[in-house]
Amino acid sequence: MSTTITAATLRRRGDAQKQAEYLRHFRADNIVRDCEAVRRLLTADHPEDLKKWTVLGQSYGGFCIGTYLSFQ
């Protein structure tokens, strides 16, 4: 259900500072933090040895996975 970010949709966010703050959410490091938060939430009640997960991605998803692995 995502929508493309265009110059027109970005202008709706406000001035250049607000646009930059919005775009910051799409950087790989922020996506990795979001994924890790989801993993922690989904595995909160699991024993430590079952808190691992497998991820798969291609293109930008693959780049995000590489970033994710560099955080570990």
PDB file of N, CA and C in Angstrom:
ATOM      1  N   MET A   1       0.815  -1.187   0.000  1.00  0.00           N
ATOM      2  CA  MET A   1       0.000   0.000   0.000  1.00  0.00           C
ATOM      3  C   MET A   1       0.872   1.269   0.000  1.00  0.00           C
ATOM      4  N   SER A   2       2.121   1.135  -0.370  1.00  0.00           N
ATOM      5  CA  SER A   2       3.009   2.293  -0.416  1.00  0.00           C
ATOM      6  C   SER A   2       2.688   3.174  -1.611  1.00  0.00           C
ATOM      7  N   THR A   3       3.065   4.414  -1.516  1.00  0.00           N
ATOM      8  CA  THR A   3       2.931   5.333  -2.637  1.00  0.00           C
ATOM      9  C   THR A   3       4.300   5.888  -2.969  1.00  0.00           C
ATOM     10  N   THR A   4       4.487   6.235  -4.210  1.00  0.00           N
ATOM     11  CA  THR A   4       5.748   6.789  -4.673  1.00  0.00           C
ATOM     12  C   THR A   4       5.941   8.189  -4.122  1.00  0.00           C
ATOM     13  N   ILE A   5       7.170   8.490  -3.745  1.00  0.00           N
ATOM     14  CA  ILE A   5       7.488   9.851  -3.329  1.00  0.00           C
ATOM     15  C   ILE A   5       7.880  10.622  -4.581  1.00  0.00           C
ATOM     16  N   THR A   6       7.146  11.669  -4.848  1.00  0.00           N
ATOM     17  CA  THR A   6       7.442  12.534  -5.984  1.00  0.00           C
ATOM     18  C   THR A   6       7.679  13.948  -5.455  1.00  0.00           C
ATOM     19  N   ALA A   7       8.122  14.820  -6.321  1.00  0.00           N
ATOM     20  CA  ALA A   7       8.316  16.217  -5.918  1.00  0.00           C
ATOM     21  C   ALA A   7       7.003  16.808  -5.419  1.00  0.00           C
ATOM     22  N   ALA A   8       5.904  16.444  -6.066  1.00  0.00           N
ATOM     23  CA  ALA A   8       4.599  16.979  -5.674  1.00  0.00           C
ATOM     24  C   ALA A   8       4.176  16.470  -4.294  1.00  0.00           C
ATOM     25  N   THR A   9       4.324  15.156  -4.051  1.00  0.00           N
ATOM     26  CA  THR A   9       3.923  14.632  -2.742  1.00  0.00           C
ATOM     27  C   THR A   9       4.868  15.109  -1.650  1.00  0.00           C
ATOM     28  N   LEU A  10       6.116  15.289  -1.980  1.00  0.00           N
ATOM     29  CA  LEU A  10       7.087  15.769  -0.994  1.00  0.00           C
ATOM     30  C   LEU A  10       6.795  17.212  -0.593  1.00  0.00           C
ATOM     31  N   ARG A  11       6.368  18.025  -1.532  1.00  0.00           N
ATOM     32  CA  ARG A  11       6.036  19.428  -1.218  1.00  0.00           C
ATOM     33  C   ARG A  11       4.938  19.521  -0.171  1.00  0.00           C
ATOM     34  N   ARG A  12       4.043  18.537  -0.139  1.00  0.00           N
ATOM     35  CA  ARG A  12       2.948  18.537   0.842  1.00  0.00           C
ATOM     36  C   ARG A  12       3.451  18.392   2.270  1.00  0.00           C
ATOM     37  N   ARG A  13       4.681  17.943   2.430  1.00  0.00           N
ATOM     38  CA  ARG A  13       5.258  17.751   3.763  1.00  0.00           C
ATOM     39  C   ARG A  13       5.694  19.063   4.404  1.00  0.00           C
ATOM     40  N   GLY A  14       5.806  20.116   3.606  1.00  0.00           N
ATOM     41  CA  GLY A  14       6.197  21.404   4.163  1.00  0.00           C
ATOM     42  C   GLY A  14       7.498  21.904   3.569  1.00  0.00           C
ATOM     43  N   ASP A  15       8.242  22.638   4.394  1.00  0.00           N
ATOM     44  CA  ASP A  15       9.487  23.249   3.920  1.00  0.00           C
ATOM     45  C   ASP A  15      10.587  22.190   3.760  1.00  0.00           C
ATOM     46  N   ALA A  16      11.747  22.634   3.312  1.00  0.00           N
ATOM     47  CA  ALA A  16      12.857  21.714   3.029  1.00  0.00           C
ATOM     48  C   ALA A  16      13.262  20.921   4.264  1.00  0.00           C
ATOM     49  N   GLN A  17      13.249  21.536   5.434  1.00  0.00           N
ATOM     50  CA  GLN A  17      13.619  20.838   6.673  1.00  0.00           C
ATOM     51  C   GLN A  17      12.648  19.698   6.970  1.00  0.00           C
ATOM     52  N   LYS A  18      11.358  19.963   6.854  1.00  0.00           N
ATOM     53  CA  LYS A  18      10.354  18.915   7.110  1.00  0.00           C
ATOM     54  C   LYS A  18      10.438  17.804   6.058  1.00  0.00           C
ATOM     55  N   GLN A  19      10.744  18.175   4.825  1.00  0.00           N
ATOM     56  CA  GLN A  19      10.907  17.166   3.778  1.00  0.00           C
ATOM     57  C   GLN A  19      12.097  16.264   4.081  1.00  0.00           C
ATOM     58  N   ALA A  20      13.199  16.857   4.517  1.00  0.00           N
ATOM     59  CA  ALA A  20      14.393  16.071   4.858  1.00  0.00           C
ATOM     60  C   ALA A  20      14.112  15.151   6.038  1.00  0.00           C
ATOM     61  N   GLU A  21      13.386  15.634   7.024  1.00  0.00           N
ATOM     62  CA  GLU A  21      13.028  14.799   8.186  1.00  0.00           C
ATOM     63  C   GLU A  21      12.166  13.619   7.755  1.00  0.00           C
ATOM     64  N   TYR A  22      11.250  13.858   6.836  1.00  0.00           N
ATOM     65  CA  TYR A  22      10.398  12.788   6.327  1.00  0.00           C
ATOM     66  C   TYR A  22      11.217  11.754   5.562  1.00  0.00           C
ATOM     67  N   LEU A  23      12.084  12.215   4.679  1.00  0.00           N
ATOM     68  CA  LEU A  23      12.894  11.296   3.872  1.00  0.00           C
ATOM     69  C   LEU A  23      13.854  10.479   4.719  1.00  0.00           C
ATOM     70  N   ARG A  24      14.229  10.995   5.867  1.00  0.00           N
ATOM     71  CA  ARG A  24      15.129  10.282   6.765  1.00  0.00           C
ATOM     72  C   ARG A  24      14.570   8.919   7.168  1.00  0.00           C
ATOM     73  N   HIS A  25      13.242   8.799   7.199  1.00  0.00           N
ATOM     74  CA  HIS A  25      12.606   7.531   7.591  1.00  0.00           C
ATOM     75  C   HIS A  25      12.872   6.404   6.597  1.00  0.00           C
ATOM     76  N   PHE A  26      13.291   6.734   5.397  1.00  0.00           N
ATOM     77  CA  PHE A  26      13.482   5.738   4.347  1.00  0.00           C
ATOM     78  C   PHE A  26      14.931   5.306   4.177  1.00  0.00           C
ATOM     79  N   ARG A  27      15.820   5.829   5.028  1.00  0.00           N
ATOM     80  CA  ARG A  27      17.221   5.410   4.973  1.00  0.00           C
ATOM     81  C   ARG A  27      17.336   3.989   5.507  1.00  0.00           C
ATOM     82  N   ALA A  28      18.327   3.266   5.028  1.00  0.00           N
ATOM     83  CA  ALA A  28      18.500   1.862   5.418  1.00  0.00           C
ATOM     84  C   ALA A  28      18.668   1.712   6.927  1.00  0.00           C
ATOM     85  N   ASP A  29      19.412   2.618   7.583  1.00  0.00           N
ATOM     86  CA  ASP A  29      19.614   2.469   9.027  1.00  0.00           C
ATOM     87  C   ASP A  29      18.303   2.587   9.794  1.00  0.00           C
ATOM     88  N   ASN A  30      17.388   3.432   9.359  1.00  0.00           N
ATOM     89  CA  ASN A  30      16.095   3.539  10.032  1.00  0.00           C
ATOM     90  C   ASN A  30      15.209   2.337   9.743  1.00  0.00           C
ATOM     91  N   ILE A  31      15.287   1.823   8.531  1.00  0.00           N
ATOM     92  CA  ILE A  31      14.520   0.615   8.193  1.00  0.00           C
ATOM     93  C   ILE A  31      15.020  -0.558   9.031  1.00  0.00           C
ATOM     94  N   VAL A  32      16.329  -0.654   9.219  1.00  0.00           N
ATOM     95  CA  VAL A  32      16.902  -1.725  10.042  1.00  0.00           C
ATOM     96  C   VAL A  32      16.415  -1.595  11.492  1.00  0.00           C
ATOM     97  N   ARG A  33      16.407  -0.392  12.022  1.00  0.00           N
ATOM     98  CA  ARG A  33      15.914  -0.202  13.390  1.00  0.00           C
ATOM     99  C   ARG A  33      14.447  -0.634  13.508  1.00  0.00           C
ATOM    100  N   ASP A  34      13.648  -0.303  12.508  1.00  0.00           N
ATOM    101  CA  ASP A  34      12.245  -0.712  12.506  1.00  0.00           C
ATOM    102  C   ASP A  34      12.119  -2.237  12.467  1.00  0.00           C
ATOM    103  N   CYS A  35      12.903  -2.877  11.608  1.00  0.00           N
ATOM    104  CA  CYS A  35      12.857  -4.345  11.498  1.00  0.00           C
ATOM    105  C   CYS A  35      13.258  -4.998  12.812  1.00  0.00           C
ATOM    106  N   GLU A  36      14.288  -4.472  13.445  1.00  0.00           N
ATOM    107  CA  GLU A  36      14.730  -5.042  14.716  1.00  0.00           C
ATOM    108  C   GLU A  36      13.669  -4.846  15.798  1.00  0.00           C
ATOM    109  N   ALA A  37      12.986  -3.723  15.775  1.00  0.00           N
ATOM    110  CA  ALA A  37      11.898  -3.495  16.736  1.00  0.00           C
ATOM    111  C   ALA A  37      10.767  -4.499  16.516  1.00  0.00           C
ATOM    112  N   VAL A  38      10.450  -4.769  15.252  1.00  0.00           N
ATOM    113  CA  VAL A  38       9.417  -5.763  14.935  1.00  0.00           C
ATOM    114  C   VAL A  38       9.866  -7.142  15.410  1.00  0.00           C
ATOM    115  N   ARG A  39      11.123  -7.509  15.129  1.00  0.00           N
ATOM    116  CA  ARG A  39      11.628  -8.826  15.561  1.00  0.00           C
ATOM    117  C   ARG A  39      11.542  -8.960  17.077  1.00  0.00           C
ATOM    118  N   ARG A  40      11.954  -7.948  17.791  1.00  0.00           N
ATOM    119  CA  ARG A  40      11.908  -8.007  19.266  1.00  0.00           C
ATOM    120  C   ARG A  40      10.480  -8.147  19.768  1.00  0.00           C
ATOM    121  N   LEU A  41       9.562  -7.418  19.160  1.00  0.00           N
ATOM    122  CA  LEU A  41       8.167  -7.502  19.570  1.00  0.00           C
ATOM    123  C   LEU A  41       7.592  -8.891  19.292  1.00  0.00           C
ATOM    124  N   LEU A  42       7.868  -9.419  18.106  1.00  0.00           N
ATOM    125  CA  LEU A  42       7.318 -10.728  17.733  1.00  0.00           C
ATOM    126  C   LEU A  42       7.919 -11.880  18.529  1.00  0.00           C
ATOM    127  N   THR A  43       9.129 -11.711  19.032  1.00  0.00           N
ATOM    128  CA  THR A  43       9.800 -12.809  19.737  1.00  0.00           C
ATOM    129  C   THR A  43       9.942 -12.547  21.237  1.00  0.00           C
ATOM    130  N   ALA A  44       9.244 -11.558  21.749  1.00  0.00           N
ATOM    131  CA  ALA A  44       9.401 -11.173  23.155  1.00  0.00           C
ATOM    132  C   ALA A  44       9.169 -12.334  24.118  1.00  0.00           C
ATOM    133  N   ASP A  45       8.236 -13.206  23.813  1.00  0.00           N
ATOM    134  CA  ASP A  45       7.902 -14.317  24.718  1.00  0.00           C
ATOM    135  C   ASP A  45       8.623 -15.608  24.368  1.00  0.00           C
ATOM    136  N   HIS A  46       9.529 -15.573  23.416  1.00  0.00           N
ATOM    137  CA  HIS A  46      10.254 -16.770  22.993  1.00  0.00           C
ATOM    138  C   HIS A  46      11.515 -16.949  23.831  1.00  0.00           C
ATOM    139  N   PRO A  47      11.942 -18.211  24.006  1.00  0.00           N
ATOM    140  CA  PRO A  47      13.241 -18.433  24.636  1.00  0.00           C
ATOM    141  C   PRO A  47      14.350 -17.837  23.769  1.00  0.00           C
ATOM    142  N   GLU A  48      15.472 -17.512  24.355  1.00  0.00           N
ATOM    143  CA  GLU A  48      16.563 -16.819  23.660  1.00  0.00           C
ATOM    144  C   GLU A  48      16.981 -17.529  22.369  1.00  0.00           C
ATOM    145  N   ASP A  49      17.016 -18.863  22.370  1.00  0.00           N
ATOM    146  CA  ASP A  49      17.473 -19.588  21.178  1.00  0.00           C
ATOM    147  C   ASP A  49      16.455 -19.547  20.032  1.00  0.00           C
ATOM    148  N   LEU A  50      15.238 -19.075  20.276  1.00  0.00           N
ATOM    149  CA  LEU A  50      14.221 -18.981  19.225  1.00  0.00           C
ATOM    150  C   LEU A  50      13.947 -17.535  18.802  1.00  0.00           C
ATOM    151  N   LYS A  51      14.788 -16.615  19.201  1.00  0.00           N
ATOM    152  CA  LYS A  51      14.583 -15.216  18.850  1.00  0.00           C
ATOM    153  C   LYS A  51      15.258 -14.835  17.540  1.00  0.00           C
ATOM    154  N   LYS A  52      15.950 -15.763  16.920  1.00  0.00           N
ATOM    155  CA  LYS A  52      16.594 -15.496  15.636  1.00  0.00           C
ATOM    156  C   LYS A  52      15.554 -15.552  14.536  1.00  0.00           C
ATOM    157  N   TRP A  53      15.852 -14.893  13.415  1.00  0.00           N
ATOM    158  CA  TRP A  53      14.973 -14.989  12.264  1.00  0.00           C
ATOM    159  C   TRP A  53      15.785 -14.959  10.992  1.00  0.00           C
ATOM    160  N   THR A  54      15.149 -15.348   9.921  1.00  0.00           N
ATOM    161  CA  THR A  54      15.782 -15.360   8.607  1.00  0.00           C
ATOM    162  C   THR A  54      15.169 -14.246   7.785  1.00  0.00           C
ATOM    163  N   VAL A  55      16.014 -13.505   7.109  1.00  0.00           N
ATOM    164  CA  VAL A  55      15.525 -12.410   6.263  1.00  0.00           C
ATOM    165  C   VAL A  55      16.001 -12.624   4.835  1.00  0.00           C
ATOM    166  N   LEU A  56      15.234 -12.118   3.899  1.00  0.00           N
ATOM    167  CA  LEU A  56      15.548 -12.244   2.488  1.00  0.00           C
ATOM    168  C   LEU A  56      15.146 -10.949   1.804  1.00  0.00           C
ATOM    169  N   GLY A  57      15.979 -10.474   0.919  1.00  0.00           N
ATOM    170  CA  GLY A  57      15.636  -9.255   0.200  1.00  0.00           C
ATOM    171  C   GLY A  57      16.365  -9.195  -1.124  1.00  0.00           C
ATOM    172  N   GLN A  58      15.846  -8.389  -2.010  1.00  0.00           N
ATOM    173  CA  GLN A  58      16.521  -8.159  -3.282  1.00  0.00           C
ATOM    174  C   GLN A  58      16.529  -6.661  -3.533  1.00  0.00           C
ATOM    175  N   SER A  59      17.446  -6.216  -4.322  1.00  0.00           N
ATOM    176  CA  SER A  59      17.603  -4.812  -4.645  1.00  0.00           C
ATOM    177  C   SER A  59      17.780  -4.013  -3.359  1.00  0.00           C
ATOM    178  N   TYR A  60      16.947  -3.030  -3.101  1.00  0.00           N
ATOM    179  CA  TYR A  60      17.109  -2.215  -1.891  1.00  0.00           C
ATOM    180  C   TYR A  60      16.911  -3.063  -0.640  1.00  0.00           C
ATOM    181  N   GLY A  61      16.060  -4.077  -0.715  1.00  0.00           N
ATOM    182  CA  GLY A  61      15.871  -4.987   0.416  1.00  0.00           C
ATOM    183  C   GLY A  61      17.158  -5.725   0.743  1.00  0.00           C
ATOM    184  N   GLY A  62      17.896  -6.127  -0.266  1.00  0.00           N
ATOM    185  CA  GLY A  62      19.191  -6.765  -0.047  1.00  0.00           C
ATOM    186  C   GLY A  62      20.181  -5.810   0.590  1.00  0.00           C
ATOM    187  N   PHE A  63      20.151  -4.552   0.150  1.00  0.00           N
ATOM    188  CA  PHE A  63      21.010  -3.534   0.755  1.00  0.00           C
ATOM    189  C   PHE A  63      20.652  -3.349   2.226  1.00  0.00           C
ATOM    190  N   CYS A  64      19.355  -3.331   2.530  1.00  0.00           N
ATOM    191  CA  CYS A  64      18.919  -3.187   3.928  1.00  0.00           C
ATOM    192  C   CYS A  64      19.349  -4.385   4.763  1.00  0.00           C
ATOM    193  N   ILE A  65      19.304  -5.575   4.188  1.00  0.00           N
ATOM    194  CA  ILE A  65      19.750  -6.760   4.920  1.00  0.00           C
ATOM    195  C   ILE A  65      21.234  -6.662   5.215  1.00  0.00           C
ATOM    196  N   GLY A  66      22.022  -6.219   4.237  1.00  0.00           N
ATOM    197  CA  GLY A  66      23.459  -6.030   4.476  1.00  0.00           C
ATOM    198  C   GLY A  66      23.700  -5.022   5.589  1.00  0.00           C
ATOM    199  N   THR A  67      22.920  -3.964   5.598  1.00  0.00           N
ATOM    200  CA  THR A  67      23.015  -2.968   6.674  1.00  0.00           C
ATOM    201  C   THR A  67      22.628  -3.594   8.001  1.00  0.00           C
ATOM    202  N   TYR A  68      21.547  -4.385   7.997  1.00  0.00           N
ATOM    203  CA  TYR A  68      21.079  -5.070   9.213  1.00  0.00           C
ATOM    204  C   TYR A  68      22.193  -5.946   9.781  1.00  0.00           C
ATOM    205  N   LEU A  69      22.837  -6.707   8.905  1.00  0.00           N
ATOM    206  CA  LEU A  69      23.907  -7.599   9.374  1.00  0.00           C
ATOM    207  C   LEU A  69      25.107  -6.818   9.912  1.00  0.00           C
ATOM    208  N   SER A  70      25.325  -5.638   9.397  1.00  0.00           N
ATOM    209  CA  SER A  70      26.453  -4.842   9.895  1.00  0.00           C
ATOM    210  C   SER A  70      26.178  -4.242  11.263  1.00  0.00           C
ATOM    211  N   PHE A  71      24.909  -4.208  11.665  1.00  0.00           N
ATOM    212  CA  PHE A  71      24.542  -3.706  12.992  1.00  0.00           C
ATOM    213  C   PHE A  71      24.760  -4.758  14.067  1.00  0.00           C
ATOM    214  N   GLN A  72      24.844  -6.010  13.665  1.00  0.00           N
ATOM    215  CA  GLN A  72      24.927  -7.110  14.650  1.00  0.00           C
ATOM    216  C   GLN A  72      26.287  -7.254  15.249  1.00  0.00           C
TER     217      GLN A  72
END
